[in-house]
């Protein structure tokens, strides 16, 4: 599950806490971290790319970024061999 919502509802529900102290989908989209370094395992047997409130400002933070529309797609290429399905929230 990829949580791309600044409210982090999927992260809160799956991990039991609001947001995370670790790296999130924000860092992946800003190309500050690799997706594999950000994914966490949950008690539900589902892996999660968590979110937090920083994601609420991603539009402004990426406004001048190059290739911003393809960053998620590029990051997901790293995980194709591991996962058969991806749910994006």
Short mmCIF file of C-alpha atoms in Angstrom, two decimals:
data_model
loop_
_atom_site.label_atom_id
_atom_site.label_comp_id
_atom_site.label_asym_id
_atom_site.label_seq_id
_atom_site.Cartn_x
_atom_site.Cartn_y
_atom_site.Cartn_z
CA UNK A 1 0.00 0.00 0.00
CA UNK A 2 1.30 3.42 -0.95
CA UNK A 3 -0.10 6.26 1.14
CA UNK A 4 0.01 9.50 -0.85
CA UNK A 5 -2.40 11.39 1.35
CA UNK A 6 -1.17 14.13 3.68
CA UNK A 7 -3.77 13.05 6.22
CA UNK A 8 -1.97 9.68 6.39
CA UNK A 9 -5.13 7.70 7.09
CA UNK A 10 -3.83 4.50 5.49
CA UNK A 11 -0.58 4.87 7.42
CA UNK A 12 -2.41 5.39 10.70
CA UNK A 13 -4.75 2.46 10.11
CA UNK A 14 -2.10 -0.01 8.94
CA UNK A 15 0.74 0.98 11.28
CA UNK A 16 -1.29 2.00 14.32
CA UNK A 17 0.31 5.41 14.53
CA UNK A 18 -0.17 8.74 12.81
CA UNK A 19 2.65 9.47 10.42
CA UNK A 20 6.05 8.00 10.97
CA UNK A 21 9.44 8.94 12.32
CA UNK A 22 11.10 7.29 9.35
CA UNK A 23 11.20 8.05 5.66
CA UNK A 24 7.90 8.39 3.82
CA UNK A 25 6.40 8.74 0.36
CA UNK A 26 7.38 12.41 0.57
CA UNK A 27 11.08 11.54 0.52
CA UNK A 28 10.51 9.12 -2.37
CA UNK A 29 8.69 11.74 -4.47
CA UNK A 30 11.30 14.38 -3.65
CA UNK A 31 14.01 11.85 -4.65
CA UNK A 32 15.62 12.09 -1.22
CA UNK A 33 15.29 8.35 -0.55
CA UNK A 34 14.82 5.09 -2.43
CA UNK A 35 11.43 3.43 -2.11
CA UNK A 36 12.95 0.22 -0.69
CA UNK A 37 14.41 2.21 2.22
CA UNK A 38 11.00 3.67 3.09
CA UNK A 39 8.70 0.64 2.95
CA UNK A 40 7.69 -0.79 6.33
CA UNK A 41 6.04 -4.10 7.21
CA UNK A 42 2.73 -4.03 9.08
CA UNK A 43 1.02 -6.44 11.46
CA UNK A 44 -1.56 -7.07 8.71
CA UNK A 45 0.97 -8.78 6.44
CA UNK A 46 0.92 -5.83 4.08
CA UNK A 47 3.92 -3.66 3.28
CA UNK A 48 3.38 0.09 3.46
CA UNK A 49 5.01 3.16 2.01
CA UNK A 50 3.85 5.53 4.76
CA UNK A 51 2.83 9.16 4.60
CA UNK A 52 2.75 12.08 7.01
CA UNK A 53 1.68 15.73 7.07
CA UNK A 54 4.69 16.83 4.99
CA UNK A 55 2.95 15.33 1.96
CA UNK A 56 0.29 18.05 2.16
CA UNK A 57 2.82 20.52 0.73
CA UNK A 58 4.23 18.26 -1.98
CA UNK A 59 2.61 20.24 -4.81
CA UNK A 60 4.46 23.39 -3.80
CA UNK A 61 7.69 21.57 -3.02
CA UNK A 62 7.71 19.87 -6.43
CA UNK A 63 6.53 22.87 -8.46
CA UNK A 64 9.93 23.51 -10.02
CA UNK A 65 11.10 19.88 -10.05
CA UNK A 66 12.02 18.10 -13.24
CA UNK A 67 10.06 14.99 -14.26
CA UNK A 68 7.76 15.37 -11.25
CA UNK A 69 4.89 13.63 -13.04
CA UNK A 70 6.89 10.42 -13.43
CA UNK A 71 8.68 10.18 -10.09
CA UNK A 72 6.30 7.64 -8.55
CA UNK A 73 6.40 5.49 -11.66
CA UNK A 74 10.20 5.56 -11.65
CA UNK A 75 10.34 4.66 -7.96
CA UNK A 76 7.92 1.77 -8.43
CA UNK A 77 10.16 0.19 -11.06
CA UNK A 78 12.48 -0.78 -8.20
CA UNK A 79 9.74 -2.92 -6.61
CA UNK A 80 8.32 -4.76 -9.63
CA UNK A 81 10.10 -8.01 -8.81
CA UNK A 82 8.87 -8.00 -5.20
CA UNK A 83 5.16 -7.14 -5.51
CA UNK A 84 2.41 -8.38 -7.80
CA UNK A 85 -0.05 -5.64 -6.81
CA UNK A 86 0.13 -2.11 -5.51
CA UNK A 87 -2.71 -0.21 -3.86
CA UNK A 88 -2.31 3.56 -3.94
CA UNK A 89 -4.22 5.72 -1.49
#
